[in-house]
Amino acid sequence: MSVKASFQSYSRHCVKSGWLKKQGGVVKSWKERFFIIKGGYMTYYAKEDDSKKLGSIELIGNRVVEVPSSNNGDDPPRFLFEIISGEGQGKMASNHETYLLWAETDQERKDWMKAIRRVMYASIGGAIFGQNLRDTMLYESRQGQRKVPQIVEQCTDFIIKHGLEVEGVFRLPGRAAFIKEIRERYDLGQRPDLEQLGADIHTVCSLLKLYLRELPEPLIPYEMYEKFYKVAMRDICEDEDKAFDKLIEYLSKVPVYDYNVLKHMCKFLHTITEHCEVNKMHAVNLGTIFNISFIAPNDDDPTLLMGVSPGLTQISALLIANQERLFKLEYNSNGDSIVVDNLLDMENQETSEQSLVPPLTPATVELMTGLTLSSEEAREMMKNGSGELSDSLSTDSDSSSAKDFAELDPISYISRLEQEISKLKSELKSTKKEKKALKEKYEKQIVQMAKKMSDEKESTAASVARIIDLQSKLQEYQLKYGPLG
């Protein structure tokens, strides 16, 4: 399906509906209207159940902007946004230069603007904040062989280049106004160059966190939360190998677009941890930052989220620290999966040297030389083994087949093939030596990695215990003195 067809199918459905105040009339008074976003238009009615519309606002080709919130003394705060003409266009309508709208809360304003932008810009790759990964990738995969959204690629590449040795990377907030500006550009369908914009490392880190946090669902779907949580909090303590096998199985069932982003992020964050001596960011630190972006229960209750937070952190830290072991699948641009083979199994996949050498039979000779031998010649050749014909056969001028054989000189041809086979055998031996050396190298690295994982596991356990202790103290404080703030 083309981008245009996909968009038309999408915009036939109601995207959003609800009440807003609209400014209009000669005296610019505010009237409450019921709005419906559908089919590329924002239609408004006097009542929710009215069949006759009061008017429609065309969204395609126009723009929506946030108007600074106002609070005039005793008046309630106004969370305003405005729909204005697109570049090169005139008035929005004969009786409206623009459409100024008023939402009840800041969050309501954000939700309306997000829905409007989705209609305005989704067909050109915009409105990506808050959009599910499938819709984002349906557009982006048509622009090239990309497996994750461009914003994720751009941010992680920037951080790898500039932030590996920045202490506390991902902990310090970026510049709010700059983050908002870059976000606007992405939502307008642009792909800004972060270097040219002069973005700093903390702003890019905040932008990446914001994008992942605003996805409609964590990278591990809500329906799989219980399985992952059980493995991290119970199974891993009972039998680590079985727990990892379960994680590999569960990860293979994560939707392809979410899996690709999760794998990309875990590999990227693992690279961050490799510089932890400088940046002070271990897997647990990063797991704490990204936990609800990776996995979370389908419940916004803050008390519940606080209670399960250590488990979410542990799951995220496990995925980051063990990303190479856990992410066994590789998806191509079509979404087809390829299992990544374990390099240490190469020894079991070696082909026998002898199996590369074809047996010397009449059929083999015919295949290699194009010559069909008589049954007598075939018996002689197989008996000699070396491929040489007996004198009687090779000198029999009355035999037409022997004469043809002599003209084609199959013996020399077979001899050359045997030399090539000998050369291949020699190369195979050399390859086996290289494989053996490679195996020894990886075994050594695995020993080192196992030690590192053991150290990190101890660190994780200590950190989780500390978090639980702090949460317990916080709960005691709140019971005694009431909620903070």
mmCIF file of C-alpha atoms in Angstrom, residues 18-363:
data_model
loop_
_atom_site.group_PDB
_atom_site.id
_atom_site.type_symbol
_atom_site.label_atom_id
_atom_site.label_comp_id
_atom_site.label_asym_id
_atom_site.label_seq_id
_atom_site.Cartn_x
_atom_site.Cartn_y
_atom_site.Cartn_z
ATOM 1 C CA GLY A 18 -14.112 16.393 22.275
ATOM 2 C CA TRP A 19 -15.003 19.837 23.530
ATOM 3 C CA LEU A 20 -12.929 22.979 22.898
ATOM 4 C CA LYS A 21 -13.613 26.688 23.055
ATOM 5 C CA LYS A 22 -13.345 28.507 19.744
ATOM 6 C CA GLN A 23 -12.872 32.224 19.257
ATOM 7 C CA GLY A 24 -15.085 33.814 16.629
ATOM 8 C CA GLY A 25 -17.470 36.592 15.687
ATOM 9 C CA VAL A 26 -16.929 40.310 15.342
ATOM 10 C CA VAL A 27 -16.233 40.789 19.056
ATOM 11 C CA LYS A 28 -13.935 37.753 19.219
ATOM 12 C CA SER A 29 -16.025 35.964 21.828
ATOM 13 C CA TRP A 30 -15.430 32.392 22.993
ATOM 14 C CA LYS A 31 -17.978 29.677 22.213
ATOM 15 C CA GLU A 32 -17.784 26.065 23.320
ATOM 16 C CA ARG A 33 -17.948 23.664 20.391
ATOM 17 C CA PHE A 34 -17.757 19.902 19.928
ATOM 18 C CA PHE A 35 -14.923 19.014 17.531
ATOM 19 C CA ILE A 36 -14.301 15.861 15.502
ATOM 20 C CA ILE A 37 -11.074 15.210 13.572
ATOM 21 C CA LYS A 38 -11.869 12.984 10.616
ATOM 22 C CA GLY A 39 -10.948 12.711 6.949
ATOM 23 C CA GLY A 40 -8.395 15.535 6.978
ATOM 24 C CA TYR A 41 -10.826 18.037 8.534
ATOM 25 C CA MET A 42 -11.619 19.311 12.007
ATOM 26 C CA THR A 43 -15.401 19.684 12.008
ATOM 27 C CA TYR A 44 -17.258 21.458 14.822
ATOM 28 C CA TYR A 45 -20.840 21.337 16.117
ATOM 29 C CA ALA A 46 -22.946 23.224 18.652
ATOM 30 C CA LYS A 47 -23.794 19.964 20.444
ATOM 31 C CA GLU A 48 -22.202 16.545 20.578
ATOM 32 C CA ASP A 49 -25.218 14.797 19.015
ATOM 33 C CA ASP A 50 -25.914 17.416 16.309
ATOM 34 C CA SER A 51 -26.026 16.153 12.748
ATOM 35 C CA LYS A 52 -25.610 19.612 11.234
ATOM 36 C CA LYS A 53 -22.098 20.998 11.410
ATOM 37 C CA LEU A 54 -21.311 24.648 12.082
ATOM 38 C CA GLY A 55 -18.089 24.565 10.091
ATOM 39 C CA SER A 56 -14.935 22.677 9.112
ATOM 40 C CA ILE A 57 -11.242 23.467 9.391
ATOM 41 C CA GLU A 58 -9.043 22.008 6.671
ATOM 42 C CA LEU A 59 -5.920 20.474 8.225
ATOM 43 C CA ILE A 60 -3.911 19.160 5.263
ATOM 44 C CA GLY A 61 -1.382 21.745 4.105
ATOM 45 C CA ASN A 62 -1.886 24.007 7.122
ATOM 46 C CA ARG A 63 -0.067 24.330 10.436
ATOM 47 C CA VAL A 64 -0.849 24.179 14.147
ATOM 48 C CA VAL A 65 1.125 26.196 16.705
ATOM 49 C CA GLU A 66 1.033 26.510 20.454
ATOM 50 C CA VAL A 67 0.093 29.932 21.821
ATOM 51 C CA PRO A 68 1.784 30.817 25.141
ATOM 52 C CA SER A 69 -0.507 30.080 28.079
ATOM 53 C CA SER A 70 -2.088 33.082 29.718
ATOM 54 C CA ASN A 71 -3.440 33.654 33.196
ATOM 55 C CA ASN A 72 -5.058 37.057 33.708
ATOM 56 C CA GLY A 73 -5.627 37.503 37.418
ATOM 57 C CA ASP A 74 -8.794 35.736 38.503
ATOM 58 C CA ASP A 75 -9.503 34.296 35.044
ATOM 59 C CA PRO A 76 -8.846 30.576 34.556
ATOM 60 C CA PRO A 77 -5.621 29.805 32.664
ATOM 61 C CA ARG A 78 -6.009 29.578 28.912
ATOM 62 C CA PHE A 79 -4.218 26.761 27.154
ATOM 63 C CA LEU A 80 -4.399 28.051 23.607
ATOM 64 C CA PHE A 81 -3.339 26.712 20.226
ATOM 65 C CA GLU A 82 -3.895 28.083 16.749
ATOM 66 C CA ILE A 83 -4.429 26.561 13.318
ATOM 67 C CA ILE A 84 -2.893 28.842 10.704
ATOM 68 C CA SER A 85 -2.445 28.826 6.937
ATOM 69 C CA GLY A 86 0.330 26.756 5.461
ATOM 70 C CA GLU A 87 3.212 28.329 3.605
ATOM 71 C CA GLY A 88 2.080 30.156 0.450
ATOM 72 C CA GLN A 89 -1.627 29.928 1.300
ATOM 73 C CA GLY A 90 -4.083 32.711 2.056
ATOM 74 C CA LYS A 91 -6.799 32.975 4.682
ATOM 75 C CA MET A 92 -8.058 29.811 6.369
ATOM 76 C CA ALA A 93 -11.635 30.751 5.432
ATOM 77 C CA SER A 94 -13.628 33.788 4.308
ATOM 78 C CA ASN A 95 -14.518 34.595 7.907
ATOM 79 C CA HIS A 96 -11.318 33.359 9.598
ATOM 80 C CA GLU A 97 -7.708 34.436 9.199
ATOM 81 C CA THR A 98 -6.808 31.678 11.666
ATOM 82 C CA TYR A 99 -8.606 29.434 14.144
ATOM 83 C CA LEU A 100 -7.777 30.095 17.799
ATOM 84 C CA LEU A 101 -8.778 27.271 20.157
ATOM 85 C CA TRP A 102 -8.768 26.913 23.945
ATOM 86 C CA ALA A 103 -8.247 23.628 25.802
ATOM 87 C CA GLU A 104 -9.063 23.061 29.469
ATOM 88 C CA THR A 105 -5.586 21.810 30.453
ATOM 89 C CA ASP A 106 -2.066 21.811 29.084
ATOM 90 C CA GLN A 107 -2.211 18.029 28.614
ATOM 91 C CA GLU A 108 -5.474 18.340 26.684
ATOM 92 C CA ARG A 109 -3.856 20.961 24.442
ATOM 93 C CA LYS A 110 -0.894 18.623 23.805
ATOM 94 C CA ASP A 111 -3.246 15.743 22.943
ATOM 95 C CA TRP A 112 -5.205 17.855 20.439
ATOM 96 C CA MET A 113 -2.061 19.222 18.806
ATOM 97 C CA LYS A 114 -0.610 15.723 18.552
ATOM 98 C CA ALA A 115 -3.766 14.414 16.843
ATOM 99 C CA ILE A 116 -3.912 17.402 14.466
ATOM 100 C CA ARG A 117 -0.250 17.030 13.517
ATOM 101 C CA ARG A 118 -0.780 13.353 12.826
ATOM 102 C CA VAL A 119 -3.349 14.275 10.175
ATOM 103 C CA MET A 120 -1.252 17.142 8.810
ATOM 104 C CA TYR A 121 2.145 15.485 8.648
ATOM 105 C CA ALA A 122 1.927 11.678 9.002
ATOM 106 C CA SER A 123 1.849 11.219 5.227
ATOM 107 C CA ILE A 124 5.251 12.958 4.935
ATOM 108 C CA GLY A 125 6.897 11.183 7.870
ATOM 109 C CA GLY A 126 5.986 13.708 10.564
ATOM 110 C CA ALA A 127 4.005 13.549 13.816
ATOM 111 C CA ILE A 128 6.314 10.802 15.066
ATOM 112 C CA PHE A 129 6.130 11.731 18.762
ATOM 113 C CA GLY A 130 3.368 9.639 20.293
ATOM 114 C CA GLN A 131 2.888 7.619 17.102
ATOM 115 C CA ASN A 132 3.222 3.846 17.273
ATOM 116 C CA LEU A 133 6.379 2.348 15.782
ATOM 117 C CA ARG A 134 4.510 0.401 13.127
ATOM 118 C CA ASP A 135 3.073 3.549 11.524
ATOM 119 C CA THR A 136 6.409 5.360 11.775
ATOM 120 C CA MET A 137 8.316 2.494 10.175
ATOM 121 C CA LEU A 138 5.748 1.937 7.409
ATOM 122 C CA TYR A 139 6.781 5.359 6.136
ATOM 123 C CA GLU A 140 10.491 5.271 6.985
ATOM 124 C CA SER A 141 11.134 1.800 5.564
ATOM 125 C CA ARG A 142 10.075 3.164 2.162
ATOM 126 C CA GLN A 143 12.775 5.819 2.374
ATOM 127 C CA GLY A 144 15.621 3.284 2.683
ATOM 128 C CA GLN A 145 16.784 0.075 4.337
ATOM 129 C CA ARG A 146 16.110 1.344 7.858
ATOM 130 C CA LYS A 147 15.194 -0.881 10.804
ATOM 131 C CA VAL A 148 14.661 1.791 13.475
ATOM 132 C CA PRO A 149 13.211 5.317 13.261
ATOM 133 C CA GLN A 150 15.639 7.905 11.944
ATOM 134 C CA ILE A 151 15.368 9.962 15.120
ATOM 135 C CA VAL A 152 16.634 6.968 17.129
ATOM 136 C CA GLU A 153 19.517 6.422 14.696
ATOM 137 C CA GLN A 154 20.460 10.093 14.677
ATOM 138 C CA CYS A 155 20.392 10.445 18.459
ATOM 139 C CA THR A 156 22.330 7.259 19.225
ATOM 140 C CA ASP A 157 24.950 8.026 16.569
ATOM 141 C CA PHE A 158 25.367 11.534 18.011
ATOM 142 C CA ILE A 159 25.733 10.211 21.573
ATOM 143 C CA ILE A 160 28.253 7.544 20.524
ATOM 144 C CA LYS A 161 30.275 10.269 18.822
ATOM 145 C CA HIS A 162 30.098 12.900 21.562
ATOM 146 C CA GLY A 163 28.911 11.343 24.824
ATOM 147 C CA LEU A 164 30.701 8.092 25.645
ATOM 148 C CA GLU A 165 33.045 9.793 28.080
ATOM 149 C CA VAL A 166 30.640 12.395 29.471
ATOM 150 C CA GLU A 167 30.135 11.767 33.175
ATOM 151 C CA GLY A 168 26.489 11.194 34.041
ATOM 152 C CA VAL A 169 25.369 11.023 30.419
ATOM 153 C CA PHE A 170 21.527 10.702 30.313
ATOM 154 C CA ARG A 171 21.246 12.062 33.863
ATOM 155 C CA LEU A 172 21.474 15.803 33.256
ATOM 156 C CA PRO A 173 18.504 17.469 31.479
ATOM 157 C CA GLY A 174 18.912 19.229 28.148
ATOM 158 C CA ARG A 175 17.736 22.711 27.177
ATOM 159 C CA ALA A 176 13.927 22.594 27.254
ATOM 160 C CA ALA A 177 13.382 25.231 24.550
ATOM 161 C CA PHE A 178 15.909 23.560 22.241
ATOM 162 C CA ILE A 179 14.351 20.126 22.792
ATOM 163 C CA LYS A 180 10.951 21.583 21.910
ATOM 164 C CA GLU A 181 12.352 23.181 18.745
ATOM 165 C CA ILE A 182 13.976 19.943 17.526
ATOM 166 C CA ARG A 183 10.846 17.976 18.356
ATOM 167 C CA GLU A 184 8.766 20.419 16.301
ATOM 168 C CA ARG A 185 11.057 19.858 13.325
ATOM 169 C CA TYR A 186 10.666 16.079 13.505
ATOM 170 C CA ASP A 187 6.895 16.398 13.890
ATOM 171 C CA LEU A 188 6.797 18.597 10.781
ATOM 172 C CA GLY A 189 8.349 15.751 8.792
ATOM 173 C CA GLN A 190 11.836 17.278 8.758
ATOM 174 C CA ARG A 191 15.012 15.368 9.576
ATOM 175 C CA PRO A 192 17.223 18.014 11.205
ATOM 176 C CA ASP A 193 21.002 17.677 11.284
ATOM 177 C CA LEU A 194 21.810 17.681 15.000
ATOM 178 C CA GLU A 195 25.407 18.707 14.348
ATOM 179 C CA GLN A 196 24.428 21.716 12.234
ATOM 180 C CA LEU A 197 21.859 22.806 14.803
ATOM 181 C CA GLY A 198 24.616 22.906 17.415
ATOM 182 C CA ALA A 199 22.864 20.428 19.698
ATOM 183 C CA ASP A 200 24.631 19.519 22.941
ATOM 184 C CA ILE A 201 24.915 15.991 24.326
ATOM 185 C CA HIS A 202 22.364 16.466 27.145
ATOM 186 C CA THR A 203 19.746 17.915 24.780
ATOM 187 C CA VAL A 204 20.096 14.950 22.408
ATOM 188 C CA CYS A 205 19.905 12.483 25.327
ATOM 189 C CA SER A 206 16.736 14.193 26.567
ATOM 190 C CA LEU A 207 15.244 14.141 23.053
ATOM 191 C CA LEU A 208 15.836 10.388 22.752
ATOM 192 C CA LYS A 209 14.330 9.714 26.186
ATOM 193 C CA LEU A 210 11.326 11.887 25.310
ATOM 194 C CA TYR A 211 10.687 10.065 22.030
ATOM 195 C CA LEU A 212 10.772 6.629 23.676
ATOM 196 C CA ARG A 213 8.713 7.782 26.660
ATOM 197 C CA GLU A 214 5.927 9.115 24.407
ATOM 198 C CA LEU A 215 5.475 5.888 22.453
ATOM 199 C CA PRO A 216 1.915 4.615 23.018
ATOM 200 C CA GLU A 217 3.274 1.422 24.578
ATOM 201 C CA PRO A 218 6.642 0.287 26.001
ATOM 202 C CA LEU A 219 8.953 -1.582 23.615
ATOM 203 C CA ILE A 220 7.968 -4.825 25.360
ATOM 204 C CA PRO A 221 4.159 -4.938 24.928
ATOM 205 C CA TYR A 222 1.937 -4.679 27.995
ATOM 206 C CA GLU A 223 0.634 -8.202 27.422
ATOM 207 C CA MET A 224 4.152 -9.634 27.870
ATOM 208 C CA TYR A 225 4.961 -7.692 31.047
ATOM 209 C CA GLU A 226 4.075 -10.492 33.496
ATOM 210 C CA LYS A 227 6.288 -13.060 31.748
ATOM 211 C CA PHE A 228 9.376 -10.848 31.721
ATOM 212 C CA TYR A 229 8.799 -9.673 35.293
ATOM 213 C CA LYS A 230 8.527 -13.237 36.579
ATOM 214 C CA VAL A 231 11.799 -14.237 34.891
ATOM 215 C CA ALA A 232 13.704 -11.251 36.266
ATOM 216 C CA MET A 233 12.395 -11.460 39.821
ATOM 217 C CA ARG A 234 12.182 -15.231 40.358
ATOM 218 C CA ASP A 235 13.484 -17.508 37.611
ATOM 219 C CA ILE A 236 16.868 -15.792 37.318
ATOM 220 C CA CYS A 237 17.588 -16.656 40.961
ATOM 221 C CA GLU A 238 16.661 -20.329 40.549
ATOM 222 C CA ASP A 239 18.374 -21.247 37.270
ATOM 223 C CA GLU A 240 20.133 -18.541 35.286
ATOM 224 C CA ASP A 241 20.552 -20.567 32.083
ATOM 225 C CA LYS A 242 16.873 -21.523 31.951
ATOM 226 C CA ALA A 243 15.905 -17.941 32.722
ATOM 227 C CA PHE A 244 17.975 -16.669 29.814
ATOM 228 C CA ASP A 245 16.429 -19.289 27.525
ATOM 229 C CA LYS A 246 12.991 -17.992 28.514
ATOM 230 C CA LEU A 247 14.019 -14.396 27.867
ATOM 231 C CA ILE A 248 15.294 -15.358 24.395
ATOM 232 C CA GLU A 249 11.982 -17.107 23.692
ATOM 233 C CA TYR A 250 9.894 -14.164 24.920
ATOM 234 C CA LEU A 251 11.977 -11.631 22.993
ATOM 235 C CA SER A 252 11.379 -13.608 19.801
ATOM 236 C CA LYS A 253 7.650 -12.892 20.245
ATOM 237 C CA VAL A 254 8.043 -9.124 20.580
ATOM 238 C CA PRO A 255 6.664 -7.365 17.440
ATOM 239 C CA VAL A 256 9.355 -6.790 14.825
ATOM 240 C CA TYR A 257 9.460 -2.968 14.998
ATOM 241 C CA ASP A 258 9.596 -2.936 18.800
ATOM 242 C CA TYR A 259 12.192 -5.721 18.786
ATOM 243 C CA ASN A 260 14.453 -3.813 16.400
ATOM 244 C CA VAL A 261 14.350 -0.640 18.501
ATOM 245 C CA LEU A 262 14.824 -2.575 21.758
ATOM 246 C CA LYS A 263 17.789 -4.462 20.311
ATOM 247 C CA HIS A 264 19.293 -1.258 18.903
ATOM 248 C CA MET A 265 18.880 0.551 22.231
ATOM 249 C CA CYS A 266 20.324 -2.295 24.331
ATOM 250 C CA LYS A 267 23.353 -2.594 22.058
ATOM 251 C CA PHE A 268 23.817 1.181 22.173
ATOM 252 C CA LEU A 269 23.450 1.361 25.973
ATOM 253 C CA HIS A 270 25.839 -1.567 26.378
ATOM 254 C CA THR A 271 28.394 0.522 24.488
ATOM 255 C CA ILE A 272 27.790 3.294 27.041
ATOM 256 C CA THR A 273 28.536 0.854 29.899
ATOM 257 C CA GLU A 274 31.845 -0.121 28.302
ATOM 258 C CA HIS A 275 33.036 3.382 29.239
ATOM 259 C CA CYS A 276 31.540 3.317 32.751
ATOM 260 C CA GLU A 277 34.884 4.016 34.420
ATOM 261 C CA VAL A 278 34.664 7.491 32.903
ATOM 262 C CA ASN A 279 30.936 8.186 32.437
ATOM 263 C CA LYS A 280 29.875 6.384 35.676
ATOM 264 C CA MET A 281 26.914 4.779 33.903
ATOM 265 C CA HIS A 282 26.505 1.052 34.589
ATOM 266 C CA ALA A 283 23.718 -1.168 33.276
ATOM 267 C CA VAL A 284 21.655 -0.604 36.438
ATOM 268 C CA ASN A 285 21.945 3.186 36.145
ATOM 269 C CA LEU A 286 20.778 3.060 32.535
ATOM 270 C CA GLY A 287 18.109 0.489 33.387
ATOM 271 C CA THR A 288 16.700 2.921 35.951
ATOM 272 C CA ILE A 289 16.498 5.665 33.324
ATOM 273 C CA PHE A 290 14.926 3.575 30.547
ATOM 274 C CA ASN A 291 12.913 1.039 32.563
ATOM 275 C CA ILE A 292 9.373 2.240 31.758
ATOM 276 C CA SER A 293 10.335 2.862 28.120
ATOM 277 C CA PHE A 294 11.412 -0.784 27.849
ATOM 278 C CA ILE A 295 8.741 -2.471 29.974
ATOM 279 C CA ALA A 296 5.908 -1.441 32.292
ATOM 280 C CA PRO A 297 2.532 -2.701 33.542
ATOM 281 C CA ASN A 298 -0.581 -1.363 31.837
ATOM 282 C CA ASP A 299 -1.475 0.708 34.887
ATOM 283 C CA ASP A 300 -0.728 4.369 35.658
ATOM 284 C CA ASP A 301 -1.141 3.960 39.421
ATOM 285 C CA PRO A 302 1.974 5.678 40.869
ATOM 286 C CA THR A 303 1.950 3.436 43.947
ATOM 287 C CA LEU A 304 2.051 0.322 41.774
ATOM 288 C CA LEU A 305 4.774 1.765 39.540
ATOM 289 C CA MET A 306 6.863 2.606 42.585
ATOM 290 C CA GLY A 307 6.470 -0.933 43.891
ATOM 291 C CA VAL A 308 7.507 -2.652 40.655
ATOM 292 C CA SER A 309 10.203 -0.133 39.732
ATOM 293 C CA PRO A 310 13.119 -2.268 41.048
ATOM 294 C CA GLY A 311 11.902 -5.181 38.931
ATOM 295 C CA LEU A 312 11.587 -3.021 35.818
ATOM 296 C CA THR A 313 15.101 -1.739 36.413
ATOM 297 C CA GLN A 314 16.434 -5.269 36.810
ATOM 298 C CA ILE A 315 14.799 -6.432 33.573
ATOM 299 C CA SER A 316 16.186 -3.438 31.671
ATOM 300 C CA ALA A 317 19.656 -3.909 33.176
ATOM 301 C CA LEU A 318 19.598 -7.616 32.235
ATOM 302 C CA LEU A 319 18.737 -6.788 28.626
ATOM 303 C CA ILE A 320 21.479 -4.161 28.415
ATOM 304 C CA ALA A 321 24.232 -6.194 30.100
ATOM 305 C CA ASN A 322 23.433 -9.377 28.151
ATOM 306 C CA GLN A 323 22.262 -7.944 24.830
ATOM 307 C CA GLU A 324 24.580 -10.083 22.715
ATOM 308 C CA ARG A 325 23.386 -13.283 24.371
ATOM 309 C CA LEU A 326 19.681 -12.454 24.393
ATOM 310 C CA PHE A 327 18.954 -10.872 21.021
ATOM 311 C CA LYS A 328 19.315 -13.874 18.719
ATOM 312 C CA LEU A 329 17.122 -12.588 15.901
ATOM 313 C CA GLU A 330 18.065 -10.293 13.051
ATOM 314 C CA TYR A 331 15.254 -8.847 10.934
ATOM 315 C CA ASN A 332 15.792 -7.721 7.362
ATOM 316 C CA SER A 333 14.056 -4.703 5.820
ATOM 317 C CA ASN A 334 11.016 -6.860 4.957
ATOM 318 C CA GLY A 335 10.570 -7.944 8.566
ATOM 319 C CA ASP A 336 11.749 -11.502 7.899
ATOM 320 C CA SER A 337 13.789 -12.963 10.751
ATOM 321 C CA ILE A 338 17.210 -14.601 10.561
ATOM 322 C CA VAL A 339 18.638 -16.508 13.536
ATOM 323 C CA VAL A 340 22.123 -15.295 14.444
ATOM 324 C CA ASP A 341 24.424 -18.339 14.690
ATOM 325 C CA ASN A 342 26.741 -18.765 17.638
ATOM 326 C CA LEU A 343 30.315 -18.370 16.472
ATOM 327 C CA LEU A 344 31.471 -21.003 18.938
ATOM 328 C CA ASP A 345 29.437 -23.651 17.097
ATOM 329 C CA MET A 346 31.570 -23.329 13.957
ATOM 330 C CA GLU A 347 33.603 -26.401 14.884
ATOM 331 C CA ASN A 348 30.445 -28.528 14.774
ATOM 332 C CA GLN A 349 29.560 -27.200 11.337
ATOM 333 C CA GLU A 350 32.854 -28.113 9.649
ATOM 334 C CA THR A 351 32.611 -30.187 6.517
ATOM 335 C CA SER A 352 34.732 -33.283 6.216
ATOM 336 C CA GLU A 353 37.703 -32.910 3.895
ATOM 337 C CA GLN A 354 36.877 -36.177 2.184
ATOM 338 C CA SER A 355 33.306 -35.087 1.462
ATOM 339 C CA LEU A 356 34.712 -32.344 -0.771
ATOM 340 C CA VAL A 357 36.451 -34.893 -3.011
ATOM 341 C CA PRO A 358 34.022 -36.618 -5.405
ATOM 342 C CA PRO A 359 34.472 -40.384 -5.893
ATOM 343 C CA LEU A 360 36.063 -41.368 -9.198
ATOM 344 C CA THR A 361 33.211 -43.115 -11.038
ATOM 345 C CA PRO A 362 32.101 -43.231 -14.690
ATOM 346 C CA ALA A 363 29.422 -40.683 -13.862
#
